[in-house]
mmCIF file with all atom_site columns, C-alpha atoms in Angstrom:
data_model
loop_
_atom_site.group_PDB
_atom_site.id
_atom_site.type_symbol
_atom_site.label_atom_id
_atom_site.label_alt_id
_atom_site.label_comp_id
_atom_site.label_asym_id
_atom_site.label_entity_id
_atom_site.label_seq_id
_atom_site.pdbx_PDB_ins_code
_atom_site.Cartn_x
_atom_site.Cartn_y
_atom_site.Cartn_z
_atom_site.occupancy
_atom_site.B_iso_or_equiv
_atom_site.pdbx_formal_charge
_atom_site.auth_seq_id
_atom_site.auth_comp_id
_atom_site.auth_asym_id
_atom_site.auth_atom_id
_atom_site.pdbx_PDB_model_num
ATOM 1   C CA . UNK E 1 1   ? -20.211 -6.421  -9.839  1.00 42.00 ? 1   UNK E CA 1
ATOM 2   C CA . UNK E 1 2   ? -20.523 -4.525  -6.769  1.00 45.00 ? 2   UNK E CA 1
ATOM 3   C CA . UNK E 1 3   ? -22.928 -6.199  -4.994  1.00 41.00 ? 3   UNK E CA 1
ATOM 4   C CA . UNK E 1 4   ? -20.307 -9.680  -5.628  1.00 42.00 ? 4   UNK E CA 1
ATOM 5   C CA . UNK E 1 5   ? -17.122 -7.366  -3.816  1.00 48.00 ? 5   UNK E CA 1
ATOM 6   C CA . UNK E 1 6   ? -19.686 -7.245  -0.727  1.00 47.00 ? 6   UNK E CA 1
ATOM 7   C CA . UNK E 1 7   ? -20.183 -11.366 0.178   1.00 53.00 ? 7   UNK E CA 1
ATOM 8   C CA . UNK E 1 8   ? -16.733 -11.395 -1.257  1.00 65.00 ? 8   UNK E CA 1
ATOM 9   C CA . UNK E 1 9   ? -15.411 -8.962  1.890   1.00 77.00 ? 9   UNK E CA 1
ATOM 10  C CA . UNK E 1 10  ? -12.784 -11.288 3.754   1.00 87.00 ? 10  UNK E CA 1
ATOM 11  C CA . UNK E 1 11  ? -11.183 -7.891  5.681   1.00 95.00 ? 11  UNK E CA 1
ATOM 12  C CA . UNK E 1 12  ? -12.834 -5.122  7.409   1.00 97.00 ? 12  UNK E CA 1
ATOM 13  C CA . UNK E 1 13  ? -9.675  -2.875  6.491   1.00 97.00 ? 13  UNK E CA 1
ATOM 14  C CA . UNK E 1 14  ? -6.791  -3.307  4.649   1.00 96.00 ? 14  UNK E CA 1
ATOM 15  C CA . UNK E 1 15  ? -3.535  -1.409  5.507   1.00 95.00 ? 15  UNK E CA 1
ATOM 16  C CA . UNK E 1 16  ? -1.349  -0.827  3.228   1.00 92.00 ? 16  UNK E CA 1
ATOM 17  C CA . UNK E 1 17  ? 2.479   0.594   4.469   1.00 91.00 ? 17  UNK E CA 1
ATOM 18  C CA . UNK E 1 18  ? 5.915   0.753   3.881   1.00 85.00 ? 18  UNK E CA 1
ATOM 19  C CA . UNK E 1 19  ? 7.312   -1.625  7.396   1.00 80.00 ? 19  UNK E CA 1
ATOM 20  C CA . UNK E 1 20  ? 11.136  -0.185  8.103   1.00 79.00 ? 20  UNK E CA 1
ATOM 21  C CA . UNK E 1 21  ? 8.924   2.893   8.722   1.00 81.00 ? 21  UNK E CA 1
ATOM 22  C CA . UNK E 1 22  ? 6.200   2.211   10.492  1.00 87.00 ? 22  UNK E CA 1
ATOM 23  C CA . UNK E 1 23  ? 5.447   -1.091  10.902  1.00 84.00 ? 23  UNK E CA 1
ATOM 24  C CA . UNK E 1 24  ? 7.412   -1.029  14.945  1.00 88.00 ? 24  UNK E CA 1
ATOM 25  C CA . UNK E 1 25  ? 4.973   1.643   15.531  1.00 90.00 ? 25  UNK E CA 1
ATOM 26  C CA . UNK E 1 26  ? 2.006   3.705   14.247  1.00 94.00 ? 26  UNK E CA 1
ATOM 27  C CA . UNK E 1 27  ? 1.212   0.698   12.318  1.00 93.00 ? 27  UNK E CA 1
ATOM 28  C CA . UNK E 1 28  ? 1.811   -1.643  15.041  1.00 93.00 ? 28  UNK E CA 1
ATOM 29  C CA . UNK E 1 29  ? -0.242  0.567   17.327  1.00 95.00 ? 29  UNK E CA 1
ATOM 30  C CA . UNK E 1 30  ? -3.382  0.313   14.785  1.00 96.00 ? 30  UNK E CA 1
ATOM 31  C CA . UNK E 1 31  ? -3.735  -2.758  14.022  1.00 95.00 ? 31  UNK E CA 1
ATOM 32  C CA . UNK E 1 32  ? -3.251  -3.517  17.324  1.00 96.00 ? 32  UNK E CA 1
ATOM 33  C CA . UNK E 1 33  ? -6.154  -0.557  17.828  1.00 97.00 ? 33  UNK E CA 1
ATOM 34  C CA . UNK E 1 34  ? -8.661  -1.798  14.588  1.00 97.00 ? 34  UNK E CA 1
ATOM 35  C CA . UNK E 1 35  ? -8.644  -5.330  17.038  1.00 96.00 ? 35  UNK E CA 1
ATOM 36  C CA . UNK E 1 36  ? -9.451  -4.123  19.910  1.00 97.00 ? 36  UNK E CA 1
ATOM 37  C CA . UNK E 1 37  ? -12.533 -3.400  17.707  1.00 97.00 ? 37  UNK E CA 1
ATOM 38  C CA . UNK E 1 38  ? -13.068 -6.645  16.432  1.00 97.00 ? 38  UNK E CA 1
ATOM 39  C CA . UNK E 1 39  ? -11.614 -4.678  13.370  1.00 96.00 ? 39  UNK E CA 1
ATOM 40  C CA . UNK E 1 40  ? -11.030 -7.890  10.402  1.00 96.00 ? 40  UNK E CA 1
ATOM 41  C CA . UNK E 1 41  ? -7.891  -5.738  9.521   1.00 95.00 ? 41  UNK E CA 1
ATOM 42  C CA . UNK E 1 42  ? -5.068  -7.380  6.458   1.00 93.00 ? 42  UNK E CA 1
ATOM 43  C CA . UNK E 1 43  ? -1.530  -5.760  7.319   1.00 90.00 ? 43  UNK E CA 1
ATOM 44  C CA . UNK E 1 44  ? 1.456   -7.932  5.065   1.00 81.00 ? 44  UNK E CA 1
ATOM 45  C CA . UNK E 1 45  ? 2.593   -9.717  8.365   1.00 71.00 ? 45  UNK E CA 1
ATOM 46  C CA . UNK E 1 46  ? -0.408  -12.530 7.919   1.00 54.00 ? 46  UNK E CA 1
ATOM 47  C CA . UNK E 1 47  ? 0.812   -14.107 4.556   1.00 52.00 ? 47  UNK E CA 1
ATOM 48  C CA . UNK E 1 48  ? 1.234   -17.206 4.458   1.00 54.00 ? 48  UNK E CA 1
ATOM 49  C CA . UNK E 1 49  ? 4.262   -19.003 3.963   1.00 51.00 ? 49  UNK E CA 1
ATOM 50  C CA . UNK E 1 50  ? 4.112   -20.291 0.228   1.00 51.00 ? 50  UNK E CA 1
ATOM 51  C CA . UNK E 1 51  ? 1.638   -18.035 -0.627  1.00 48.00 ? 51  UNK E CA 1
ATOM 52  C CA . UNK E 1 52  ? 2.695   -15.459 -3.662  1.00 48.00 ? 52  UNK E CA 1
ATOM 53  C CA . UNK E 1 53  ? 2.838   -12.412 -2.427  1.00 58.00 ? 53  UNK E CA 1
ATOM 54  C CA . UNK E 1 54  ? 1.537   -10.653 -4.696  1.00 74.00 ? 54  UNK E CA 1
ATOM 55  C CA . UNK E 1 55  ? -1.330  -12.629 -5.539  1.00 83.00 ? 55  UNK E CA 1
ATOM 56  C CA . UNK E 1 56  ? -2.578  -12.838 -2.126  1.00 82.00 ? 56  UNK E CA 1
ATOM 57  C CA . UNK E 1 57  ? -2.092  -9.323  -1.574  1.00 86.00 ? 57  UNK E CA 1
ATOM 58  C CA . UNK E 1 58  ? -4.624  -8.643  -4.840  1.00 89.00 ? 58  UNK E CA 1
ATOM 59  C CA . UNK E 1 59  ? -7.100  -10.608 -3.607  1.00 90.00 ? 59  UNK E CA 1
ATOM 60  C CA . UNK E 1 60  ? -6.476  -8.677  0.259   1.00 92.00 ? 60  UNK E CA 1
ATOM 61  C CA . UNK E 1 61  ? -6.918  -5.754  -1.204  1.00 94.00 ? 61  UNK E CA 1
ATOM 62  C CA . UNK E 1 62  ? -10.105 -6.878  -2.980  1.00 94.00 ? 62  UNK E CA 1
ATOM 63  C CA . UNK E 1 63  ? -11.163 -8.662  -0.270  1.00 93.00 ? 63  UNK E CA 1
ATOM 64  C CA . UNK E 1 64  ? -11.478 -5.296  2.329   1.00 96.00 ? 64  UNK E CA 1
ATOM 65  C CA . UNK E 1 65  ? -13.957 -2.276  2.062   1.00 96.00 ? 65  UNK E CA 1
ATOM 66  C CA . UNK E 1 66  ? -11.837 -0.193  3.455   1.00 97.00 ? 66  UNK E CA 1
ATOM 67  C CA . UNK E 1 67  ? -7.944  1.120   2.775   1.00 97.00 ? 67  UNK E CA 1
ATOM 68  C CA . UNK E 1 68  ? -5.867  3.001   4.629   1.00 97.00 ? 68  UNK E CA 1
ATOM 69  C CA . UNK E 1 69  ? -2.969  4.132   2.904   1.00 94.00 ? 69  UNK E CA 1
ATOM 70  C CA . UNK E 1 70  ? 0.106   5.399   5.017   1.00 93.00 ? 70  UNK E CA 1
ATOM 71  C CA . UNK E 1 71  ? 2.427   7.511   2.895   1.00 90.00 ? 71  UNK E CA 1
ATOM 72  C CA . UNK E 1 72  ? 5.801   7.400   5.150   1.00 89.00 ? 72  UNK E CA 1
ATOM 73  C CA . UNK E 1 73  ? 9.130   8.966   3.826   1.00 84.00 ? 73  UNK E CA 1
ATOM 74  C CA . UNK E 1 74  ? 10.745  5.512   1.903   1.00 83.00 ? 74  UNK E CA 1
ATOM 75  C CA . UNK E 1 75  ? 7.102   4.635   0.110   1.00 86.00 ? 75  UNK E CA 1
ATOM 76  C CA . UNK E 1 76  ? 6.740   5.116   -2.107  1.00 81.00 ? 76  UNK E CA 1
ATOM 77  C CA . UNK E 1 77  ? 10.772  4.392   -2.547  1.00 80.00 ? 77  UNK E CA 1
ATOM 78  C CA . UNK E 1 78  ? 9.274   0.681   -3.004  1.00 78.00 ? 78  UNK E CA 1
ATOM 79  C CA . UNK E 1 79  ? 7.813   -0.616  -6.790  1.00 77.00 ? 79  UNK E CA 1
ATOM 80  C CA . UNK E 1 80  ? 5.612   -2.104  -4.405  1.00 79.00 ? 80  UNK E CA 1
ATOM 81  C CA . UNK E 1 81  ? 3.620   -0.390  -2.922  1.00 82.00 ? 81  UNK E CA 1
ATOM 82  C CA . UNK E 1 82  ? 2.852   1.574   -5.287  1.00 82.00 ? 82  UNK E CA 1
ATOM 83  C CA . UNK E 1 83  ? 1.555   -1.338  -7.441  1.00 84.00 ? 83  UNK E CA 1
ATOM 84  C CA . UNK E 1 84  ? 0.047   -1.665  -4.039  1.00 88.00 ? 84  UNK E CA 1
ATOM 85  C CA . UNK E 1 85  ? -1.400  1.589   -4.251  1.00 89.00 ? 85  UNK E CA 1
ATOM 86  C CA . UNK E 1 86  ? -2.486  1.404   -7.693  1.00 89.00 ? 86  UNK E CA 1
ATOM 87  C CA . UNK E 1 87  ? -4.697  -1.705  -7.040  1.00 92.00 ? 87  UNK E CA 1
ATOM 88  C CA . UNK E 1 88  ? -6.098  0.046   -3.936  1.00 94.00 ? 88  UNK E CA 1
ATOM 89  C CA . UNK E 1 89  ? -7.281  3.215   -6.355  1.00 93.00 ? 89  UNK E CA 1
ATOM 90  C CA . UNK E 1 90  ? -8.289  0.483   -9.029  1.00 93.00 ? 90  UNK E CA 1
ATOM 91  C CA . UNK E 1 91  ? -11.271 -0.726  -6.444  1.00 95.00 ? 91  UNK E CA 1
ATOM 92  C CA . UNK E 1 92  ? -12.097 2.405   -5.089  1.00 95.00 ? 92  UNK E CA 1
ATOM 93  C CA . UNK E 1 93  ? -13.506 2.932   -8.821  1.00 94.00 ? 93  UNK E CA 1
ATOM 94  C CA . UNK E 1 94  ? -14.168 -0.230  -9.263  1.00 94.00 ? 94  UNK E CA 1
ATOM 95  C CA . UNK E 1 95  ? -16.150 -0.967  -5.981  1.00 92.00 ? 95  UNK E CA 1
ATOM 96  C CA . UNK E 1 96  ? -16.260 2.353   -4.329  1.00 95.00 ? 96  UNK E CA 1
ATOM 97  C CA . UNK E 1 97  ? -13.919 1.064   -2.287  1.00 95.00 ? 97  UNK E CA 1
ATOM 98  C CA . UNK E 1 98  ? -13.371 3.954   1.035   1.00 97.00 ? 98  UNK E CA 1
ATOM 99  C CA . UNK E 1 99  ? -9.546  4.967   0.677   1.00 96.00 ? 99  UNK E CA 1
ATOM 100 C CA . UNK E 1 100 ? -8.306  6.625   4.095   1.00 97.00 ? 100 UNK E CA 1
ATOM 101 C CA . UNK E 1 101 ? -4.569  8.372   2.998   1.00 93.00 ? 101 UNK E CA 1
ATOM 102 C CA . UNK E 1 102 ? -2.572  8.954   6.470   1.00 94.00 ? 102 UNK E CA 1
ATOM 103 C CA . UNK E 1 103 ? 1.052   10.952  6.296   1.00 92.00 ? 103 UNK E CA 1
ATOM 104 C CA . UNK E 1 104 ? 3.456   9.534   8.475   1.00 91.00 ? 104 UNK E CA 1
ATOM 105 C CA . UNK E 1 105 ? 5.614   12.432  8.736   1.00 89.00 ? 105 UNK E CA 1
ATOM 106 C CA . UNK E 1 106 ? 5.302   13.341  5.438   1.00 86.00 ? 106 UNK E CA 1
ATOM 107 C CA . UNK E 1 107 ? 3.594   16.955  4.188   1.00 86.00 ? 107 UNK E CA 1
ATOM 108 C CA . UNK E 1 108 ? -0.021  16.211  2.168   1.00 86.00 ? 108 UNK E CA 1
ATOM 109 C CA . UNK E 1 109 ? 2.102   18.192  -0.231  1.00 85.00 ? 109 UNK E CA 1
ATOM 110 C CA . UNK E 1 110 ? 4.904   16.300  -1.086  1.00 79.00 ? 110 UNK E CA 1
ATOM 111 C CA . UNK E 1 111 ? 3.379   13.225  -2.063  1.00 77.00 ? 111 UNK E CA 1
ATOM 112 C CA . UNK E 1 112 ? 1.297   14.994  -4.196  1.00 79.00 ? 112 UNK E CA 1
ATOM 113 C CA . UNK E 1 113 ? 4.552   17.358  -5.893  1.00 81.00 ? 113 UNK E CA 1
ATOM 114 C CA . UNK E 1 114 ? 6.818   13.980  -5.603  1.00 79.00 ? 114 UNK E CA 1
ATOM 115 C CA . UNK E 1 115 ? 9.189   16.814  -3.504  1.00 81.00 ? 115 UNK E CA 1
ATOM 116 C CA . UNK E 1 116 ? 11.043  16.082  -0.252  1.00 80.00 ? 116 UNK E CA 1
ATOM 117 C CA . UNK E 1 117 ? 11.904  12.900  1.521   1.00 74.00 ? 117 UNK E CA 1
ATOM 118 C CA . UNK E 1 118 ? 8.646   11.706  -0.273  1.00 74.00 ? 118 UNK E CA 1
ATOM 119 C CA . UNK E 1 119 ? 10.171  12.738  -3.714  1.00 76.00 ? 119 UNK E CA 1
ATOM 120 C CA . UNK E 1 120 ? 13.506  11.738  -2.848  1.00 78.00 ? 120 UNK E CA 1
ATOM 121 C CA . UNK E 1 121 ? 12.300  7.901   -2.573  1.00 76.00 ? 121 UNK E CA 1
ATOM 122 C CA . UNK E 1 122 ? 10.140  8.335   -5.506  1.00 69.00 ? 122 UNK E CA 1
ATOM 123 C CA . UNK E 1 123 ? 12.936  9.581   -7.164  1.00 75.00 ? 123 UNK E CA 1
ATOM 124 C CA . UNK E 1 124 ? 15.681  7.117   -6.627  1.00 74.00 ? 124 UNK E CA 1
ATOM 125 C CA . UNK E 1 125 ? 12.984  4.164   -7.750  1.00 70.00 ? 125 UNK E CA 1
ATOM 126 C CA . UNK E 1 126 ? 12.411  5.666   -11.105 1.00 71.00 ? 126 UNK E CA 1
ATOM 127 C CA . UNK E 1 127 ? 16.291  6.310   -11.323 1.00 73.00 ? 127 UNK E CA 1
ATOM 128 C CA . UNK E 1 128 ? 16.776  2.407   -10.563 1.00 66.00 ? 128 UNK E CA 1
ATOM 129 C CA . UNK E 1 129 ? 14.062  1.500   -12.745 1.00 60.00 ? 129 UNK E CA 1
ATOM 130 C CA . UNK E 1 130 ? 16.262  3.397   -15.937 1.00 67.00 ? 130 UNK E CA 1
ATOM 131 C CA . UNK E 1 131 ? 19.419  1.772   -15.192 1.00 66.00 ? 131 UNK E CA 1
ATOM 132 C CA . UNK E 1 132 ? 16.959  -2.217  -14.697 1.00 60.00 ? 132 UNK E CA 1
ATOM 133 C CA . UNK E 1 133 ? 15.815  -0.642  -18.576 1.00 58.00 ? 133 UNK E CA 1
ATOM 134 C CA . UNK E 1 134 ? 19.576  0.934   -19.434 1.00 63.00 ? 134 UNK E CA 1
ATOM 135 C CA . UNK E 1 135 ? 21.111  -2.933  -18.715 1.00 67.00 ? 135 UNK E CA 1
ATOM 136 C CA . UNK E 1 136 ? 17.962  -4.768  -20.589 1.00 71.00 ? 136 UNK E CA 1
ATOM 137 C CA . UNK E 1 137 ? 18.043  -2.439  -23.548 1.00 62.00 ? 137 UNK E CA 1
ATOM 138 C CA . UNK E 1 138 ? 15.211  -1.483  -22.982 1.00 54.00 ? 138 UNK E CA 1
ATOM 139 C CA . UNK E 1 139 ? 14.171  2.578   -24.011 1.00 54.00 ? 139 UNK E CA 1
ATOM 140 C CA . UNK E 1 140 ? 11.559  4.953   -22.609 1.00 50.00 ? 140 UNK E CA 1
ATOM 141 C CA . UNK E 1 141 ? 9.938   6.223   -19.627 1.00 48.00 ? 141 UNK E CA 1
ATOM 142 C CA . UNK E 1 142 ? 8.222   5.064   -16.882 1.00 46.00 ? 142 UNK E CA 1
#
């Protein structure tokens, strides 16, 4: 399966990031630097209008041998980013995709232990899901 994955490569690098935290600074500089080296890089502002975002992101992740995950303070506040992270880790396991974590204004131990600003963002997302579950009459943990 890994050989068919390599044949379908569309991008060299997929970048996962929380736009409001890093789009206009770190991520844009990283993208520019990779582009100057002719490295085909996917960031989410390259989606075509009318594309179904989730399917487009899954395809881009699968079509990239390398993923760079920019963990920022509010990265964990986005369910979308966490779903994206799960897909990246599945590709790492299934296709031996290279995953490079970047900690932007976040201590790696805060991400690992879900503490500090990163942990606060994660807790807010978890609380939002609990409220949704209660309003829908669904119980249980996330």
